[in-house]
């Protein structure tokens, strides 16, 4: 069995390597091939060497290689994981800085920044899908490139290859947090999710089949629980909001229901420390320094501080479940197929699925509860427009996505921010030239 | 034929009286009965006497009466027009002032103010619908009480009487403006509308069957046309917005796509001159002074300055078309019935209808164009929630409507404004007590 | 203005010529070009000469030509009417004979025969649509080739040219009959239709806006009315059926709800007189003999006995309404667009439309009444499959259409009849070879 | 834990008793109460005594009682299984005989007979649902009363108690047969089903996640496999049908796609041996003779010949899965909830579900494949009408169900058969009197 990691030079790669090592008994990978682009060659080598040391240390029979030749790498692949960042952290910096400078939320997967991340990423992954479909047509693409939901919808609706699943760590983290609050083993906790990536709500918290949502909300309201940094069910919500929504929000919801205070906080942080991208660049530099250490042969603890922890762990679990026809439930991004009655059947949603060798089958969710229906329908229509713009390269299509987004909306500001971002990212947006 | 005007003491009534006088040949009303509540008795008498003088002057054989006994008034009615304002302009003042004081749009039919107007109005009209269904079951209710779309949906979905049509002057005014721009007779111009009351767009401007939308947009872009105050296709939109949306917006869209600048303008106006409600109160006082003049026997010109002109004229046209089985096209608020494919069939939309004695039949509209789909779907889901809250009287239902509304959204501000409005309007919200 | 009549050598053409002559004031056609295929050359000349005599006699300034060169004919066309019969009456004979010989309904537009008429016709009209779109892209195609609904759906969904409208005389005839029963001027009668071509029901009979359906059903039940041959609301239905359906059936419904008795009657008629196609061939021969008479310069009365009367009259009315932006209501075959909530928005239905220069706009119909929902949904899914088979040329697709059709259904008989028809028609089914 | 078996005097009861005994470790029932009506008292006692002997023999600590007082029985119930036959086998005899005598399919769950079984049964189970909701509101109703799909839809849409699940042995038997054909352990085989009870198709046959449908169809085509009587994937289908449908039919499909030959066979059997009901009456008499034997303390083998084997075994499995929050996949009748995109979300379908303590969650199925879409949509609309008639007791509603059913359809025959059945069953149809 062969796994190809596209964007293999990412600082996250040691986590996925660790995941594959730990699961080697149940999920016996023979070959891992890391692929990256020319500009990432140096990082790729650092990661490749670290991964080799990790495998050696573990003593598992995995052959590891790395290359800049993607098409060669794809040969005989069974799984292709994608974790790319078109334009790198420099591009992310612009996605954050430019909107903030106009008084808008500047964030990697939401608002104007999120739109541009999608515009840059989708065409690149559409090309990858063509290659996969040609070279290794039976392979699953497991995408954890953000914005994961939008990217997965683009691939599943318009891409050449239909075996694509998107993953995110948010549902995983929400489940961990709920288990922590309820003092239960996470294995015994299943949250019913409704919505799409980065806009998903938890409508039930089932512990051995019994719904403990009220207890989790009570705990959030009383703030009697103290959350560790990775915990994702933020405790910053008012009681009224939690009782009225009567579902678990995820941390990204603060951009929508606490926009003013979040924007204020982000602007202050930006003035003090620059964008999150700039902070991450520093962390990455330090990480790669650590990775270079020839004595390091395990995933360093520092990586867990990076944010996005468990993303690649979730990906490993998924690949193992597909391979083993595990018939377990995992929360992934896949075609709605009716699971949410009020959304198009060919939308991508984040949904609990029964995972088989034949692919994920969503469990039905039903009607969208009225209190979140307005937002879910709006966000999905917005996402459709982002995908349209990413493929058409039409200026007005991009502008339409801007005024459809609740974090932008303002018709004149939209144009200013759009023009500035189009110019800033022009090297990575060939479709708009 | 008998018409009952509920809210007959309104300052707008002379317009509807004039409309009925002018159409008397085609629409031969025998009896007009004005009804109002006890606190409006004085105004009702002023209006009743003016209306009597108007009818006498016109020499048409209409018998006019006025009364505070609604059930008696409804006997034998063929048409019931509703133009009420629960709580009067004092309540409107609070709808505007309280949100503005928290930095939110404060407006009669949008945002927090619009929600509260609906919460106060719907239960009162539900009772009226019961009376109508019992006393004059064949009568049409022609509603021009705002928020007209939401109110009409509440009545058509949950009310006892199903012969209800909502009207608004916005589509009429948009057509007049487009005709003016194109230098055409408005009779030759038919705009295809898509959306709901106060959130409707014009997707085609058909002049004798040919689409002149581009010319109208060009004119709006070049601002070569100078609009009179009543004109409703505002010229304040950027070219990019108009080209991207590629439809005619209506003036209320500024609250959504120009929220920041509109809010700023409204806050300044509020500080200078108080709320719009306060200004209108002054205008109304002057109007009633004018109405009292025993020599006045026509609709005074001053009324046209009041805002909302043509509302009652549209209502008269509609009643005449129903009576005469005119089989003409009018834009009214009625059940979607599939006209907009993406909305529930039992939603109320603002739509071109073929008007027959048997009622209005919507012309199909089709799919919502992608660029406005997010907003239309969101607004409709929000409207459903407002109706739910108006009937349940549940605090959380009202709060949910608040966080679903894009002009509020902010979870903590929502609670503050909601609490303040609930307290301010408590006398008119028995369902919440 | 130029009209091209594809299938101009049809025996029906004198009716359309008469219609264009009679409407010349309101619908001033300059040029009529009759087109046919080589094998129809002789008939084309007979018709061409008759048409010329009719125009001369009428003294209207219409230039008439005829040709076998379709592409040349299409140049500058404003309207293209299609009335073709691929394989001629000989093919129809097989469509009728072969199913009958296996104990199935053998009919031109229903069951196995109707399927094969569609399979032969759709590819030919798809080619025509390509020519029209290339040569005269602004022209309307007015299709009255049967099965008109299926053919129109194929063209509107998959064809190159989107300005296509299908017409049928059934709604016209039903309206005439209802008017006759009610002793009203047909102009004052508007039936609300629901369904698709040859499977349409009348749900209301509105006379000046008042629903007289009950009176029409009473008359049908009491059989107090005596129907002329052209009348189409057959009186052969039981009272229970009429009261339970509570709508006007059309004559084709006998194949579905009186299948056994109709089949018996058809088999007897077949044994006595051969197929309907054979009878029609004789009528046609006589008609063409009549047409040849150089003294004949009007539409001969004999044509009205041919069946299908008013088909081309309806087409003329429609073309005139489109040209004149008449904004009247006509019943045509066009995209559902939501008019019937329970059918796909891109299905073709037979529906009352507001006719403008910009095309027909369906009036909404709403939900399908429960008592006909099963049949309407089934027939539409069947129609979709026929179209699929006509384009794919796949044997299994054709077989699937057979077992989906309630007049066939029987899995083994289906194969026998299918195989025999495929063989019999192989010259006209290149897609299956 | 307590189980109440409504219709406990049924000859099937020993199977469910055996199921509960065998599963006692995983599903520790404390109390079983058998309930029946007065006319079934004798049978109830026979069954009660046999069940007692079976429990004693097994040595499991289950307390068994039997009673005619349903409300008393329901006290503290956790599960209520329903297996009633309103009117008994005598009524079934009429359901079979009367249609057959008019040349229609006469069958217990299809056509006219199936309609009348539903009309008699639904009101009785609606009353049971009220009792359950009042007396033991947390109990699950597990319904295996036929027509199981229609009955379950009636209960879930209109009943007082919402914890209702319908079961049938068809999906179980199809899985067993497929496993037999593929020589696999049934535990490793999961068929993907699409449709509704007694009209369900198998669209995939997954063996450890790999689709072996083609192999099963090949085997059916070649008839190389020899099926035991209980096998349910009948081998009587033509190759063309199997290849074209490309799904596994179930035995009831013969009534629809082999109607003529099935009817002929049934009529012959009827003339030779009377109705199936009459045969079953004899079998039942023999069974009860066997049951009376005081030495019998296990389920007798003869019961497996009764038909309907495994029905109650499936019910036991389901109850155990609910109790244990097993999170396994079972095929049950439950609300669609979007699983089949083309059917209403509140329809009941037969669908693979993830079974939890919180209830069954359907796995999404998606769009209905075109080749069965016509039939599925038609049957569901028909089922809706049957439910409507069962609740309204309206003659026309019942007639409408008759003409909507493809096994009846003929408008005049429909009335004759309907009238005769209404008269024959009038004691069990109080709603029609």
Coordinates of N, CA and C in Angstrom, one line a residue, chain A residues 29-101:
Chain A
X29 N 1.1 0.4 5.7 CA 1.6 1.1 4.6 C 3.0 0.6 4.2
X30 N 3.2 0.4 2.9 CA 4.5 0.0 2.4 C 5.4 1.1 2.1
X31 N 4.7 2.1 1.4 CA 5.5 3.2 0.8 C 4.9 4.5 1.1
X32 N 5.7 5.5 1.5 CA 5.2 6.9 1.7 C 6.1 7.7 0.8
X33 N 5.4 8.5 -0.1 CA 6.2 9.4 -0.9 C 5.7 10.8 -0.6
X34 N 6.7 11.7 -0.2 CA 6.4 13.1 0.0 C 6.7 13.8 -1.3
X35 N 5.7 14.7 -1.6 CA 5.9 15.5 -2.8 C 5.8 17.0 -2.4
X36 N 6.6 17.8 -3.1 CA 6.4 19.2 -2.9 C 6.8 20.0 -4.2
X37 N 6.7 21.3 -4.2 CA 7.1 22.1 -5.3 C 8.5 22.6 -5.1
X38 N 9.1 23.0 -6.2 CA 10.5 23.4 -6.2 C 10.9 24.4 -5.1
X39 N 10.0 25.4 -4.9 CA 10.3 26.4 -3.9 C 10.3 25.8 -2.5
X40 N 9.8 24.6 -2.3 CA 9.7 24.0 -1.0 C 10.8 22.9 -0.8
X41 N 11.7 22.8 -1.8 CA 12.6 21.7 -1.8 C 13.4 21.6 -0.5
X42 N 13.9 22.7 0.0 CA 14.7 22.6 1.2 C 13.9 22.0 2.4
X43 N 12.7 22.5 2.6 CA 11.9 22.0 3.7 C 11.5 20.5 3.5
X44 N 11.3 20.2 2.2 CA 10.9 18.8 1.9 C 12.1 17.9 2.4
X45 N 13.3 18.3 2.1 CA 14.4 17.5 2.5 C 14.5 17.3 4.0
X46 N 14.3 18.4 4.7 CA 14.4 18.4 6.2 C 13.3 17.4 6.7
X47 N 12.1 17.6 6.2 CA 11.0 16.7 6.6 C 11.3 15.2 6.2
X48 N 11.8 15.1 5.0 CA 12.1 13.7 4.5 C 13.1 13.0 5.5
X49 N 14.1 13.7 5.8 CA 15.1 13.1 6.7 C 14.6 12.8 8.1
X50 N 13.8 13.8 8.6 CA 13.2 13.5 9.9 C 12.3 12.3 9.8
X51 N 11.5 12.3 8.8 CA 10.5 11.1 8.7 C 11.3 9.8 8.6
X52 N 12.4 9.8 7.9 CA 13.2 8.6 7.8 C 13.7 8.2 9.1
X53 N 14.2 9.2 9.9 CA 14.7 8.8 11.2 C 13.5 8.3 12.1
X54 N 12.3 8.9 12.0 CA 11.2 8.4 12.8 C 10.8 7.0 12.4
X55 N 10.8 6.7 11.1 CA 10.5 5.3 10.7 C 11.6 4.3 11.2
X56 N 12.8 4.7 11.0 CA 13.9 3.9 11.5 C 13.7 3.6 13.0
X57 N 13.6 4.6 13.7 CA 13.4 4.5 15.1 C 12.3 3.5 15.5
X58 N 11.1 3.7 14.8 CA 10.0 2.8 15.1 C 10.2 1.4 14.6
X59 N 11.1 1.2 13.7 CA 11.3 -0.1 13.2 C 10.2 -0.7 12.4
X60 N 9.4 0.1 11.7 CA 8.3 -0.4 10.8 C 8.8 -0.5 9.4
X61 N 8.3 -1.5 8.6 CA 8.8 -1.7 7.3 C 8.1 -0.8 6.3
X62 N 8.4 0.5 6.4 CA 7.8 1.5 5.5 C 9.0 2.1 4.7
X63 N 8.8 2.1 3.4 CA 9.8 2.8 2.5 C 9.4 4.2 2.3
X64 N 10.3 5.1 2.6 CA 10.0 6.6 2.4 C 10.8 7.2 1.4
X65 N 10.2 8.0 0.5 CA 10.9 8.7 -0.5 C 10.4 10.1 -0.6
X66 N 11.1 11.0 -1.2 CA 10.6 12.4 -1.5 C 11.0 12.8 -2.8
X67 N 10.2 13.7 -3.4 CA 10.4 14.1 -4.8 C 9.7 15.4 -5.2
X68 N 10.2 16.0 -6.2 CA 9.4 17.2 -6.7 C 8.6 16.8 -7.9
X69 N 8.7 15.5 -8.3 CA 7.9 15.1 -9.5 C 6.6 14.4 -9.1
X70 N 5.6 15.2 -9.1 CA 4.3 14.8 -8.6 C 3.7 13.6 -9.4
X71 N 3.8 13.7 -10.7 CA 3.2 12.6 -11.5 C 3.9 11.3 -11.3
X72 N 5.2 11.3 -11.2 CA 6.0 10.1 -10.9 C 5.5 9.6 -9.5
X73 N 5.4 10.5 -8.6 CA 5.0 10.1 -7.2 C 3.7 9.3 -7.2
X74 N 2.8 9.8 -8.0 CA 1.4 9.3 -7.9 C 1.3 7.8 -8.4
X75 N 2.3 7.4 -9.1 CA 2.2 6.0 -9.7 C 1.9 5.0 -8.5
X76 N 0.8 4.2 -8.7 CA 0.5 3.1 -7.8 C 0.0 3.6 -6.4
X77 N -0.3 4.8 -6.3 CA -0.8 5.3 -5.0 C -2.2 4.8 -4.7
X78 N -2.4 4.5 -3.4 CA -3.7 4.1 -2.9 C -4.4 5.2 -2.2
X79 N -3.6 6.1 -1.6 CA -4.1 7.2 -0.9 C -3.2 8.5 -1.3
X80 N -3.9 9.6 -1.5 CA -3.2 10.8 -1.7 C -3.7 11.8 -0.7
X81 N -2.8 12.3 0.2 CA -3.3 13.3 1.1 C -2.7 14.6 0.6
X82 N -3.6 15.7 0.8 CA -3.2 17.0 0.3 C -3.2 18.0 1.4
X83 N -2.1 18.7 1.6 CA -2.0 19.6 2.6 C -1.1 20.8 2.1
X84 N -1.6 21.4 1.1 CA -0.8 22.5 0.4 C -1.2 23.9 0.9
X85 N -0.3 24.8 0.6 CA -0.6 26.2 0.9 C 0.0 27.0 -0.2
X86 N -0.9 27.3 -1.2 CA -0.5 28.0 -2.4 C 0.0 29.4 -2.0
X87 N 1.2 29.7 -2.3 CA 1.7 31.0 -1.9 C 2.4 31.1 -0.6
X88 N 2.2 30.0 0.2 CA 2.9 29.9 1.5 C 2.4 30.9 2.5
X89 N 3.1 31.0 3.6 CA 2.6 31.9 4.7 C 2.7 33.3 4.3
X90 N 3.5 33.7 3.3 CA 3.5 35.0 2.8 C 2.1 35.4 2.3
X91 N 1.5 34.5 1.5 CA 0.2 34.8 1.0 C -0.8 34.9 2.1
X92 N -0.7 34.0 3.1 CA -1.6 34.1 4.2 C -1.5 35.4 4.9
X93 N -0.3 35.9 5.0 CA -0.1 37.2 5.7 C -0.9 38.3 5.0
X94 N -0.9 38.2 3.6 CA -1.7 39.2 2.9 C -3.2 39.0 3.1
X95 N -3.6 37.7 3.1 CA -5.1 37.4 3.4 C -5.6 38.0 4.7
X96 N -4.6 38.1 5.6 CA -5.0 38.6 7.0 C -4.9 40.1 7.0
X97 N -3.7 40.6 6.5 CA -3.4 42.0 6.6 C -4.3 42.9 5.9
X98 N -4.6 42.6 4.6 CA -5.3 43.5 3.7 C -6.8 43.7 4.2
X99 N -7.5 42.7 4.5 CA -8.9 42.9 5.1 C -8.8 43.7 6.4
X100 N -7.9 43.3 7.3 CA -7.8 44.0 8.6 C -7.5 45.5 8.3
X101 N -6.7 45.8 7.4 CA -6.4 47.2 7.1 C -7.6 48.0 6.6

